PDB file of C-alpha atoms and ligand atoms in Angstrom:
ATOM      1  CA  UNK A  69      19.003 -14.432   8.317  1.00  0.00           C
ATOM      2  CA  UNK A  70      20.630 -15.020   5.057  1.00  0.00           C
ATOM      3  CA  UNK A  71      18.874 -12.946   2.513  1.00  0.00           C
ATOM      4  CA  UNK A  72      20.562 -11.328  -0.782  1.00  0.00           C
ATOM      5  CA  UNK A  73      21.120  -7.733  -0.547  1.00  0.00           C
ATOM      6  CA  UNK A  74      18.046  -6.658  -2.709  1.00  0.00           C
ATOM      7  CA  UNK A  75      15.190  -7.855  -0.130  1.00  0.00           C
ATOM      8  CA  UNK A  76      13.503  -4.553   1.168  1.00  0.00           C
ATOM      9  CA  UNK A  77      10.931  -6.714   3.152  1.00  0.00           C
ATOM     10  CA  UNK A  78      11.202 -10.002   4.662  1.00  0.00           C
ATOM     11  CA  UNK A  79       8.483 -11.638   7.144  1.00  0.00           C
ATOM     12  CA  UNK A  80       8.920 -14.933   8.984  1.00  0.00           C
ATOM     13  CA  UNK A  81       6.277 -16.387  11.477  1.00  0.00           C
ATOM     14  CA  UNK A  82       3.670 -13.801  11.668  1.00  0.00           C
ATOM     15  CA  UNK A  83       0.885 -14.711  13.873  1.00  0.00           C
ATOM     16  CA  UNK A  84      -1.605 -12.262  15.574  1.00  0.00           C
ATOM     17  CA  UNK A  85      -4.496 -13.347  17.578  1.00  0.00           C
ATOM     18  CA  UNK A  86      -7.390 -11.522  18.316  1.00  0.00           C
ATOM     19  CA  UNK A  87      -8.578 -13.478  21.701  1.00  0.00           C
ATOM     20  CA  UNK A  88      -9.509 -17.017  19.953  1.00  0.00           C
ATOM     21  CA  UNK A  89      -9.100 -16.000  16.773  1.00  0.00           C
ATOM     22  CA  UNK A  90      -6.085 -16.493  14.740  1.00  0.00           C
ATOM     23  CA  UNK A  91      -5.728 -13.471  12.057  1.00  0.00           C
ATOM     24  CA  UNK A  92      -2.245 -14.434  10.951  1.00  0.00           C
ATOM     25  CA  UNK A  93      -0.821 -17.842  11.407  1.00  0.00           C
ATOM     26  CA  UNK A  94       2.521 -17.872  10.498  1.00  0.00           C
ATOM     27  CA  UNK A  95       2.939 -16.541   7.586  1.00  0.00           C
ATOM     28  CA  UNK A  96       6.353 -15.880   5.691  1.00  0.00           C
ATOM     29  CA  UNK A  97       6.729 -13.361   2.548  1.00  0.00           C
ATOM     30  CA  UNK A  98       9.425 -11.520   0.978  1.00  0.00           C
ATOM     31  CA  UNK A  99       9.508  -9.063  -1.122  1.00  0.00           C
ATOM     32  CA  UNK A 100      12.794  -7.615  -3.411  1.00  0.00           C
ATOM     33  CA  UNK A 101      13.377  -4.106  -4.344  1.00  0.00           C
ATOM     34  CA  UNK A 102      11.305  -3.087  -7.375  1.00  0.00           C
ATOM     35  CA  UNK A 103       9.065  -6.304  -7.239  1.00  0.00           C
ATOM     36  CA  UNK A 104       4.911  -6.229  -7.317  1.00  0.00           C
ATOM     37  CA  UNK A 105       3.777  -8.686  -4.613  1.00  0.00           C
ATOM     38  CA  UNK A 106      -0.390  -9.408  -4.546  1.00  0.00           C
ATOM     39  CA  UNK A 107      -1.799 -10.784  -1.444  1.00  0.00           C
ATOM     40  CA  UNK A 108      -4.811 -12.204  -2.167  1.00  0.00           C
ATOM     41  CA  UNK A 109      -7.732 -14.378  -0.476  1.00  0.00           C
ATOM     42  CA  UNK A 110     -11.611 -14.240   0.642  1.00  0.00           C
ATOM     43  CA  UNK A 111     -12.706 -12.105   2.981  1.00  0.00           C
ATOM     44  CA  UNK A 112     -11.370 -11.948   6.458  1.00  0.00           C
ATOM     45  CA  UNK A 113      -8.539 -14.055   5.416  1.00  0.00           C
ATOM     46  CA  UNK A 114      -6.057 -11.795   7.187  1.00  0.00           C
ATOM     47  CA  UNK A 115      -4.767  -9.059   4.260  1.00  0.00           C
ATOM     48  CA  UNK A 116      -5.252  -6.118   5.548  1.00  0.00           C
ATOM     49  CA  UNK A 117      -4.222  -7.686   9.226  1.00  0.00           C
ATOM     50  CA  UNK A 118      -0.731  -7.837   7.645  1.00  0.00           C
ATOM     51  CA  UNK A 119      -0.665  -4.735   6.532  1.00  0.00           C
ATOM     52  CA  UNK A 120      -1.462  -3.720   9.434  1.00  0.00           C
ATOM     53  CA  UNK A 121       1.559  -5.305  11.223  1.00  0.00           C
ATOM     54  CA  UNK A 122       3.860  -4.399   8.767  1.00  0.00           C
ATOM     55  CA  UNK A 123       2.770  -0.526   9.366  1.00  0.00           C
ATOM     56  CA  UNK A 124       2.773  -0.738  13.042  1.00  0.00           C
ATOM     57  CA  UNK A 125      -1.110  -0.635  13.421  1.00  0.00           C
ATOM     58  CA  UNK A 126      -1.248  -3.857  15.334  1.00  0.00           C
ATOM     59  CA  UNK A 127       1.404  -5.765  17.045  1.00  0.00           C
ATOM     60  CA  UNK A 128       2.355  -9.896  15.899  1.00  0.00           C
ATOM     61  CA  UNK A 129       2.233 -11.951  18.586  1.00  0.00           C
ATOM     62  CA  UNK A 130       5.023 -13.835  17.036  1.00  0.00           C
ATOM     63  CA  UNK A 131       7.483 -13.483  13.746  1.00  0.00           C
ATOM     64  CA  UNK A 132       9.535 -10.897  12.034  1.00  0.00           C
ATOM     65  CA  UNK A 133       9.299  -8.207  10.220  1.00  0.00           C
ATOM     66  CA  UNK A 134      12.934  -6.649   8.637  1.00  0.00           C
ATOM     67  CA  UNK A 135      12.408  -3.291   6.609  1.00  0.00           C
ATOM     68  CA  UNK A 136      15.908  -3.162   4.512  1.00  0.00           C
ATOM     69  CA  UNK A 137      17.019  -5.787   7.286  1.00  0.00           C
ATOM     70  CA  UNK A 138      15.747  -3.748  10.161  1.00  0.00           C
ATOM     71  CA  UNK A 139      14.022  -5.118  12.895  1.00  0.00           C
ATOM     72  CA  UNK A 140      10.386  -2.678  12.591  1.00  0.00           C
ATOM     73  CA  UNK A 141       8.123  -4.676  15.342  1.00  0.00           C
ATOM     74  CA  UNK A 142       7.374  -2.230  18.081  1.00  0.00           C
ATOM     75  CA  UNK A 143       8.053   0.803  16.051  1.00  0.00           C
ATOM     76  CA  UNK A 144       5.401   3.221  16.010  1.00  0.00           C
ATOM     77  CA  UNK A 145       3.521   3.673  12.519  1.00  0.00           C
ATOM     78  CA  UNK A 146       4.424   7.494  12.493  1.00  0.00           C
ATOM     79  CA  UNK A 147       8.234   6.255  12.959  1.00  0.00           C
ATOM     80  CA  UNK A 148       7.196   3.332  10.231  1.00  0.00           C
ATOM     81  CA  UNK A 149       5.858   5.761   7.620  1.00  0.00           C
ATOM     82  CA  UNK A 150       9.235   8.219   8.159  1.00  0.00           C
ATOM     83  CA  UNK A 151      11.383   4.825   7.028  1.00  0.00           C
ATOM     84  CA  UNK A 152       9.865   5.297   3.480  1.00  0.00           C
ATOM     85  CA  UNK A 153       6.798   2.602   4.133  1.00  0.00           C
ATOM     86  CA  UNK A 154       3.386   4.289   2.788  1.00  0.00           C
ATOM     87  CA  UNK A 155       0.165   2.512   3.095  1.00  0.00           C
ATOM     88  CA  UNK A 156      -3.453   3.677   1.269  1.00  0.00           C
ATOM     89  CA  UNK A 157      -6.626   2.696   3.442  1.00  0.00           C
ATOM     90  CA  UNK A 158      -9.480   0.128   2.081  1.00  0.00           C
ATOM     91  CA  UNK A 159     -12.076   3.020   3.171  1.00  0.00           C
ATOM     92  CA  UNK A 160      -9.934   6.497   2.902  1.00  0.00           C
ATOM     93  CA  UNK A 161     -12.005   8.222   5.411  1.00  0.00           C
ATOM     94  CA  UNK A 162      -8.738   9.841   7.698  1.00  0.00           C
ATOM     95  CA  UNK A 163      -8.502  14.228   7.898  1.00  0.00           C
ATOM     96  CA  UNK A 164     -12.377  14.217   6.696  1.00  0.00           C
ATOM     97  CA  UNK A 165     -11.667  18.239   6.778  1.00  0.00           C
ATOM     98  CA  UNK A 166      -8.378  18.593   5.192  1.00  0.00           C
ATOM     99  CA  UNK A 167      -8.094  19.035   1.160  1.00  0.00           C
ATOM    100  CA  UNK A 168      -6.637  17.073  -1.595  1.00  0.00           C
ATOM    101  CA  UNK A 169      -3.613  19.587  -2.001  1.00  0.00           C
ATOM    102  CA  UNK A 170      -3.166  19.468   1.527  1.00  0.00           C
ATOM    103  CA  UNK A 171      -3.435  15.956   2.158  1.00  0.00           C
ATOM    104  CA  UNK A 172      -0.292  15.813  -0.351  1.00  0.00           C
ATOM    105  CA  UNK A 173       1.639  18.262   0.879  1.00  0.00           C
ATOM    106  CA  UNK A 174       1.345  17.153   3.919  1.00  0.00           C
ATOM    107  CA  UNK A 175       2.668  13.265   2.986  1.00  0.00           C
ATOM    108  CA  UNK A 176       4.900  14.720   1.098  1.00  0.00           C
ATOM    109  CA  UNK A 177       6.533  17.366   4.558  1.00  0.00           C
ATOM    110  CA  UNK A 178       6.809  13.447   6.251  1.00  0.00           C
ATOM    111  CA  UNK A 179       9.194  12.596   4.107  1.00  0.00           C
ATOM    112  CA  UNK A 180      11.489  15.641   3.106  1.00  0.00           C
ATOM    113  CA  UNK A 181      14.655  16.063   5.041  1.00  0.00           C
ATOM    114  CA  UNK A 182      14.058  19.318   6.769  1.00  0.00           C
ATOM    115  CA  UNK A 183      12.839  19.317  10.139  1.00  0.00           C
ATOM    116  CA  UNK A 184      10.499  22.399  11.770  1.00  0.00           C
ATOM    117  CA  UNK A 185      12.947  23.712  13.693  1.00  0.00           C
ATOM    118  CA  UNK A 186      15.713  23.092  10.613  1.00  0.00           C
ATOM    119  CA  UNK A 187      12.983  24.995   8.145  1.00  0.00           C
ATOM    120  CA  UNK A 188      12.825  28.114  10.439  1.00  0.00           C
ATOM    121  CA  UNK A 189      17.020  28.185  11.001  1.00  0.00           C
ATOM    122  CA  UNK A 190      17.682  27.411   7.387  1.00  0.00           C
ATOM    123  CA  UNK A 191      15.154  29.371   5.591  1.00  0.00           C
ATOM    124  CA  UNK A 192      17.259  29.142   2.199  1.00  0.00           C
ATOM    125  CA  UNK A 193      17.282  25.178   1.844  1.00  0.00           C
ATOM    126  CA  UNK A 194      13.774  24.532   2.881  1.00  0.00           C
ATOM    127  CA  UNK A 195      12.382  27.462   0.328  1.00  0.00           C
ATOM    128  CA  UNK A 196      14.073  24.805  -2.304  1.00  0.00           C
ATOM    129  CA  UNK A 197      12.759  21.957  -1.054  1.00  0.00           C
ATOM    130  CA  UNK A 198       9.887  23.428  -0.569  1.00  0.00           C
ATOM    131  CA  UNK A 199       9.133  24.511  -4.594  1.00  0.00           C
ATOM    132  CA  UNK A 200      10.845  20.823  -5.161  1.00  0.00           C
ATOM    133  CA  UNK A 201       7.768  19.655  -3.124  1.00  0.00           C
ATOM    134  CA  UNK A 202       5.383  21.517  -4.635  1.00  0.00           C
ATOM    135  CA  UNK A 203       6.310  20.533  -8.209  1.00  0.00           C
ATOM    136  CA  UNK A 204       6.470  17.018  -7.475  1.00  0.00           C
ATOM    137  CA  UNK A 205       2.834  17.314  -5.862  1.00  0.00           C
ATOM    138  CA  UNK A 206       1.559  19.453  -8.834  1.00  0.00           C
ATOM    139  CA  UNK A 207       2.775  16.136 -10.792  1.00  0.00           C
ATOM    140  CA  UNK A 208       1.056  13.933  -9.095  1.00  0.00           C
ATOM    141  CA  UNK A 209      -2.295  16.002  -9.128  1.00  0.00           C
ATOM    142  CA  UNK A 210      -2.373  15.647 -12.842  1.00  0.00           C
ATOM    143  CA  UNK A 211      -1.212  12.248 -13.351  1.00  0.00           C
ATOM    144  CA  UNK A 212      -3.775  11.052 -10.855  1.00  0.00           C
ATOM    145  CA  UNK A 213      -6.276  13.037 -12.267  1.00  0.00           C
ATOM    146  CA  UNK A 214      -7.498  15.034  -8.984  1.00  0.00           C
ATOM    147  CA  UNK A 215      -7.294  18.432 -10.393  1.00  0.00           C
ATOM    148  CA  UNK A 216     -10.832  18.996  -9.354  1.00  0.00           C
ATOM    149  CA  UNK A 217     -10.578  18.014  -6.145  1.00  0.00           C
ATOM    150  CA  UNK A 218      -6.912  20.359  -5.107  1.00  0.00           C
ATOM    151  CA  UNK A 219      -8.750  22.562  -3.181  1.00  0.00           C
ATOM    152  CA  UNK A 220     -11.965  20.346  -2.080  1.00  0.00           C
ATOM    153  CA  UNK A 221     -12.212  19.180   1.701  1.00  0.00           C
ATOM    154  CA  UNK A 222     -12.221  14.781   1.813  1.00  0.00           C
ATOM    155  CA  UNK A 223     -15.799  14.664   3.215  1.00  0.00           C
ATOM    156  CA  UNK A 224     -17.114  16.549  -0.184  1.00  0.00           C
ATOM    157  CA  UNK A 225     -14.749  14.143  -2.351  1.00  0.00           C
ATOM    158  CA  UNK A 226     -16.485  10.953  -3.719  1.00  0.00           C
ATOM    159  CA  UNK A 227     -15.600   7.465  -2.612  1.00  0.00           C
ATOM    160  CA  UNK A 228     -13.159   6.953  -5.968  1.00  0.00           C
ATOM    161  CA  UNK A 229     -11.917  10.292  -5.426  1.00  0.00           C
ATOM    162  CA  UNK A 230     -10.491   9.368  -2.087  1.00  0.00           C
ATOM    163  CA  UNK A 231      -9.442   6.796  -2.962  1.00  0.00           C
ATOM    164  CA  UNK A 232      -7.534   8.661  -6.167  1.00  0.00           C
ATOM    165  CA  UNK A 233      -6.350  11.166  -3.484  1.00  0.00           C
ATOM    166  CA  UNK A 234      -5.055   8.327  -0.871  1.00  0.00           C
ATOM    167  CA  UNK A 235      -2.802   6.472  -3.422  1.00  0.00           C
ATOM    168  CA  UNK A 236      -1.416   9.982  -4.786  1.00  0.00           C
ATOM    169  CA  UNK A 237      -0.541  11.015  -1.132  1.00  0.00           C
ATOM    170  CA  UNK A 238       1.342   7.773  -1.147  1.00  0.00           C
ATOM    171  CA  UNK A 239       3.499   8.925  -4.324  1.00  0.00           C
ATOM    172  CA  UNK A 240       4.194  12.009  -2.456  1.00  0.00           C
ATOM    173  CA  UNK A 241       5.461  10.752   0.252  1.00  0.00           C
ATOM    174  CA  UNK A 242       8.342   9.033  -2.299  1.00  0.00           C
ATOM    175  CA  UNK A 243       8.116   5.671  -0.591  1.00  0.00           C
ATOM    176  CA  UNK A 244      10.647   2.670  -0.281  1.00  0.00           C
ATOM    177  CA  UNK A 245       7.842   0.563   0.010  1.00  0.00           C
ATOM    178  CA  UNK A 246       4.120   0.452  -0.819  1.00  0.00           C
ATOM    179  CA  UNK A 247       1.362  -1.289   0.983  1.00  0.00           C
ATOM    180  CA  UNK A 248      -2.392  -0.660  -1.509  1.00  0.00           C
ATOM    181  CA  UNK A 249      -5.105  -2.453   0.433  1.00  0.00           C
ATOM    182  CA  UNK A 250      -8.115  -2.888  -2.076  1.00  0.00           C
ATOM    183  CA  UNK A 251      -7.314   0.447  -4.364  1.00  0.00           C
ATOM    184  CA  UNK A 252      -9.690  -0.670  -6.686  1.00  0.00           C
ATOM    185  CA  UNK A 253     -12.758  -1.642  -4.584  1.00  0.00           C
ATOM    186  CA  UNK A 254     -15.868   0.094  -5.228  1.00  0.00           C
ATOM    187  CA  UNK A 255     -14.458   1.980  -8.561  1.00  0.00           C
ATOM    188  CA  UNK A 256     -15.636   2.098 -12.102  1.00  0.00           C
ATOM    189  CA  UNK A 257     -13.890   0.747 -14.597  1.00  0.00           C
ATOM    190  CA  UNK A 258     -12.192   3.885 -15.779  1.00  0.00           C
ATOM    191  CA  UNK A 259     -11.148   4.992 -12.420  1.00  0.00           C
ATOM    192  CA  UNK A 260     -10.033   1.480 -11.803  1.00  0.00           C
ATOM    193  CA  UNK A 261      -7.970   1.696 -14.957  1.00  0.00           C
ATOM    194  CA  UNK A 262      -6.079   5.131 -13.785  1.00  0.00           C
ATOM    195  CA  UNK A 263      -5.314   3.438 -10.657  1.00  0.00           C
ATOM    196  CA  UNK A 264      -3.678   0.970 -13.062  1.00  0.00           C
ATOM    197  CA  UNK A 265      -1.800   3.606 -14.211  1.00  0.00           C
ATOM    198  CA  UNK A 266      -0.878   5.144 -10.734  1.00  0.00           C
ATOM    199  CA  UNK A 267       0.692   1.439 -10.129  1.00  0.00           C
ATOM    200  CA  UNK A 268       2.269   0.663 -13.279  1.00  0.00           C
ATOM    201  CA  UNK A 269       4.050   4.247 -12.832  1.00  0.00           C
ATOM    202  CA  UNK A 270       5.690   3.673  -9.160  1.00  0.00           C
ATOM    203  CA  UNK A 271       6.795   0.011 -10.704  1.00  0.00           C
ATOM    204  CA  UNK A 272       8.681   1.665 -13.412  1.00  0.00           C
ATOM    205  CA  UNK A 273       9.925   4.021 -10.066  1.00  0.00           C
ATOM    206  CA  UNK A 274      11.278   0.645  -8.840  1.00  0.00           C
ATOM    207  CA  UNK A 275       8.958   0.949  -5.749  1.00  0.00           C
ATOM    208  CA  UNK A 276       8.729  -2.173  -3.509  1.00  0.00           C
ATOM    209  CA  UNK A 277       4.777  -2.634  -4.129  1.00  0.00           C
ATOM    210  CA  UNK A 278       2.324  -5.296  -1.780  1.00  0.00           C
ATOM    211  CA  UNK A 279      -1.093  -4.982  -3.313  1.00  0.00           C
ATOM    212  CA  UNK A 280      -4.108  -6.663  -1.986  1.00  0.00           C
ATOM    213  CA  UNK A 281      -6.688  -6.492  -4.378  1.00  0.00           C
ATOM    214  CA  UNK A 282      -9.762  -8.700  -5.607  1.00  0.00           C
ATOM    215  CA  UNK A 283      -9.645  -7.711  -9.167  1.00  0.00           C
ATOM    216  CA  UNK A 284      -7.991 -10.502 -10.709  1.00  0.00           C
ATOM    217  CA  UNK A 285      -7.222  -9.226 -13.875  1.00  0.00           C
ATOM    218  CA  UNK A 286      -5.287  -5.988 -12.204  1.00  0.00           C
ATOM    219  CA  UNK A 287      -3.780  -8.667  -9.869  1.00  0.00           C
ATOM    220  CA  UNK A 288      -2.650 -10.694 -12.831  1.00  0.00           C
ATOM    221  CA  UNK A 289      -1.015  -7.965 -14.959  1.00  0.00           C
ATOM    222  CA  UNK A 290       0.588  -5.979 -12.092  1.00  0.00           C
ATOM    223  CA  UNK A 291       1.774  -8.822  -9.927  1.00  0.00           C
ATOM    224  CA  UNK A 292       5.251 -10.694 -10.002  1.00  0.00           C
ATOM    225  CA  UNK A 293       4.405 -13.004  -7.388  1.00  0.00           C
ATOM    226  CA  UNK A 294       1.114 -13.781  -6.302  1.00  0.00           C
ATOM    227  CA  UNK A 295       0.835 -15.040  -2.432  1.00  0.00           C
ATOM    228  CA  UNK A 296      -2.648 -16.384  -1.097  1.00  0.00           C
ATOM    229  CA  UNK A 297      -3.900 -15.775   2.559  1.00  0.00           C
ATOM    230  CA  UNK A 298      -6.556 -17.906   3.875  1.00  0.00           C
ATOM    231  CA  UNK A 299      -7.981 -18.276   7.490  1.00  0.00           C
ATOM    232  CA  UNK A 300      -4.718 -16.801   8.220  1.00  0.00           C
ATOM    233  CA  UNK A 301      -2.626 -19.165   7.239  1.00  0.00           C
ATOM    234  CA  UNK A 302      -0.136 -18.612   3.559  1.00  0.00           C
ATOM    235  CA  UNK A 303      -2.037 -21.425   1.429  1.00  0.00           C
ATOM    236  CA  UNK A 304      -0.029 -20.771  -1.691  1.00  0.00           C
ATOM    237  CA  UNK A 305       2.670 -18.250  -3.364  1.00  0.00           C
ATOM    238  CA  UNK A 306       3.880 -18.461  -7.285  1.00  0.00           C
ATOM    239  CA  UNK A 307       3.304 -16.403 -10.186  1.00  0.00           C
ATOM    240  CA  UNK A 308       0.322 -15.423 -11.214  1.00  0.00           C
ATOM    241  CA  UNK A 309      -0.174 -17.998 -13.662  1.00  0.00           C
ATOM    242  CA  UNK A 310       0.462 -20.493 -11.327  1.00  0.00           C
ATOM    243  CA  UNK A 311      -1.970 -19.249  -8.474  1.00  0.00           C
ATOM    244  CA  UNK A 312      -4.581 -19.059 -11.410  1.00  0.00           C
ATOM    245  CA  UNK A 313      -3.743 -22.552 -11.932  1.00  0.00           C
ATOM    246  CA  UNK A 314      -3.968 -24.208  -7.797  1.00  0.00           C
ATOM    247  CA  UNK A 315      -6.609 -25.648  -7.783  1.00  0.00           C
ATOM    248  CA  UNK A 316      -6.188 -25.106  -3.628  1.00  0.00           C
ATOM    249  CA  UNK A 317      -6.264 -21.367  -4.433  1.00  0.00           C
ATOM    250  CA  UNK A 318      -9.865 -21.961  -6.326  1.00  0.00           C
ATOM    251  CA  UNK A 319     -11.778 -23.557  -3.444  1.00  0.00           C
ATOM    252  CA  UNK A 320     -10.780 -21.250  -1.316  1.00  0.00           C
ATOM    253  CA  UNK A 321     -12.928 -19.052  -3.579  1.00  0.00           C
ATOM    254  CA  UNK A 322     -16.109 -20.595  -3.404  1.00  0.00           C
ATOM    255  CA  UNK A 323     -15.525 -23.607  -5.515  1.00  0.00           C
ATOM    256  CA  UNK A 324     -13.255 -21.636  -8.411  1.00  0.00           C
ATOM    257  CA  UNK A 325     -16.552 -19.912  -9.981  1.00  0.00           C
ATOM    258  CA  UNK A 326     -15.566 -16.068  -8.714  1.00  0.00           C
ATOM    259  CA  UNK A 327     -12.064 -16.755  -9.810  1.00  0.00           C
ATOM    260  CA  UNK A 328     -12.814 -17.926 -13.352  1.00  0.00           C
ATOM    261  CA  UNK A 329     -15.030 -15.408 -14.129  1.00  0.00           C
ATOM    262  CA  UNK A 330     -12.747 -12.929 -12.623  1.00  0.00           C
ATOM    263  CA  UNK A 331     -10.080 -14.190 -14.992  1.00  0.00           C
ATOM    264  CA  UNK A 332     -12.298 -13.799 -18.180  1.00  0.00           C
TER     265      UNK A 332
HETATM  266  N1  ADP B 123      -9.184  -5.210  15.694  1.00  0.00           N
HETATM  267  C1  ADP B 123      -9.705  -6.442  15.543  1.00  0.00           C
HETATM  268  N2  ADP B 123     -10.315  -7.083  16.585  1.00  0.00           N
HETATM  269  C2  ADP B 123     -10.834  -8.318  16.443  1.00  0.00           C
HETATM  270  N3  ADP B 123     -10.774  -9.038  15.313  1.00  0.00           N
HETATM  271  C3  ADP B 123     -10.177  -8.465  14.242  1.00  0.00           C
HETATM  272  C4  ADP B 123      -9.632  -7.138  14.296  1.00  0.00           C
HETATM  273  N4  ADP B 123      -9.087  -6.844  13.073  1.00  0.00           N
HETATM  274  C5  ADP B 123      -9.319  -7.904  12.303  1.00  0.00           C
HETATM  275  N5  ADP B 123      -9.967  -8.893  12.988  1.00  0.00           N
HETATM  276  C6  ADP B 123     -10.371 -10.198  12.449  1.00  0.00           C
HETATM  277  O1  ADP B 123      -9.234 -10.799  11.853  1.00  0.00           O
HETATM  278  C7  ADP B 123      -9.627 -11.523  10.686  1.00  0.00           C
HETATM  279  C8  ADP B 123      -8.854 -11.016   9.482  1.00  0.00           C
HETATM  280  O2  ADP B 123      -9.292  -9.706   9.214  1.00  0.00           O
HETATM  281  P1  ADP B 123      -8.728  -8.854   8.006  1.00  0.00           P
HETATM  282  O3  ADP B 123      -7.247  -8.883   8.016  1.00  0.00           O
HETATM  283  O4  ADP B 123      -9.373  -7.526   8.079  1.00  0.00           O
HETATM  284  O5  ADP B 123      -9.284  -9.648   6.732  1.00  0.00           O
HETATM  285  P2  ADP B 123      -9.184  -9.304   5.175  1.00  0.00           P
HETATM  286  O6  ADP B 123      -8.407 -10.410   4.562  1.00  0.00           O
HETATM  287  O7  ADP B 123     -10.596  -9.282   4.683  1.00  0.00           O
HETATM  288  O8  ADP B 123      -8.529  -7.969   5.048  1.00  0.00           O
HETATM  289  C9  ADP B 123     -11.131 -11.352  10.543  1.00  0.00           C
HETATM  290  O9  ADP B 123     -11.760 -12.476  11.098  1.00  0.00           O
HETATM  291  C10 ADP B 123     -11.394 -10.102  11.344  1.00  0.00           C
HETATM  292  O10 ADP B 123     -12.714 -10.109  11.855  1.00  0.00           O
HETATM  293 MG1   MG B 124      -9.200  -6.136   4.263  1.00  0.00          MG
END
């Protein structure tokens, strides 16, 4: 493929079929280092199928998938996640036992050089990384706003602050490349507006962002390009001013109505 040097992700040809069903029908996105890409569309359009492929969740039937011009179908998501690609869940329900500090810490351990073994051999260098880690986290805590919830197990959390706590483990983890799948569903308005903050702050970190979201007005600040999923199939792709625009992209919503007063 011919690509300029800047693409972090590019997908050709994705299709995935689930018995009759067609979840992804060839659809082709790419995505250049630093750039906010929205995926939007009604429900079971095929979003968080994508995501899915792209994290090594489910396997394409067809297409490609280059990470920084690698070749990632077939990889494993654990070997996925260690190549810098971090993913928040539309229901953060994963280590119901473990605690917000921990949950951190522990995206954060995925992604630091030191191995186990390499920790217990060279106690020196992983002591540094180790207080690097823990400031960085400590960061994070505040500037998500989970202080109250550093030392309080996920099943005791509330549903925003999971989801508060899933996009911070994501920043911990110091990603190449983000995949959000619905942060915003289900929040308030002022945790809704943090999470705004959260992904305004890894844009200015020149993080790769996909974000599939319904909340057109985060969707049309945050987003450079704007690409629209429906019945699996890649119905349209432009900025957001554009997509707000296709008239396509507004029956696809129920005759336009949810989008306009979205857009309000
Ligand atoms: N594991 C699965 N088995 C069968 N069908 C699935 C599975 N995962 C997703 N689908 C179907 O694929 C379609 C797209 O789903 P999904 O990607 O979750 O949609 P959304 O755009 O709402 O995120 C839906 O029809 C859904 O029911
Ligand atoms: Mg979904």
């Amino acid at each position: 493929m011919d690509q300029p040097a800047d693409i972090i992700l590019a997908i050709e040809n994705l299709s995935l079929g689930f018995r009759g069903l067609k979840a992804l029908d060839g659809v082709g996105l790419s995505a250049r280092k630093g750039e906010t890409i929205s995926v939007i569309g009604p429900n079971g359009a095929g979003k968080t199928c994508l995501i899915n492929c792209i994290t090594g969740y489910y396997r394409p039937r067809e297409g490609c998938i280059l990470y920084r011009g690698r070749n990632i179908i077939g990889m494993k998501p654990h070997q996925i996640a260690r190549l810098g690609i971090g993913r928040t869940f539309q229901d953060p329900t994963t280590f119901p036992h473990m605690k917000g500090l921990d949950i951190l810490m522990a995206g954060r351990y995925l992604h630091t050089r030191t191995s186990l073994l390499e920790g217990l051999l060279f106690f020196g260098r992983s002591r540094a990384e180790e207080l690097a880690s823990r400031q960085r986290v400590e960061e994070i805590v505040a500037f998500a706003r989970i202080e109250e919830v550093r030392k309080v197990p996920v099943l005791a959390m509330t549903y925003g602050q999971r989801k508060q706590v899933e996009i911070a483990r994501v920043m911990a983890m110091g990603p190449g490349l983000v995949l959000l799948d619905e942060p915003m569903s289900g929040l308030d308005e002022f945790m809704k507006e943090v999470v705004n903050e959260l992904i305004l702050d890894m844009r200015q970190r020149n993080i790769t962002i996909i974000l599939i979201e319904h909340d057109m007005r985060a969707v049309m600040e945050l987003s450079d390009r704007v690409v629209v999923l429906d019945h699996g199939k890649k119905i349209a792709e432009g900025t957001p001013t554009e997509i707000m625009r296709d008239e396509q992209v507004a029956e696809a919503y129920l005759g336009g109505l949810s989008y306009e007063r979205e857009a309000a």
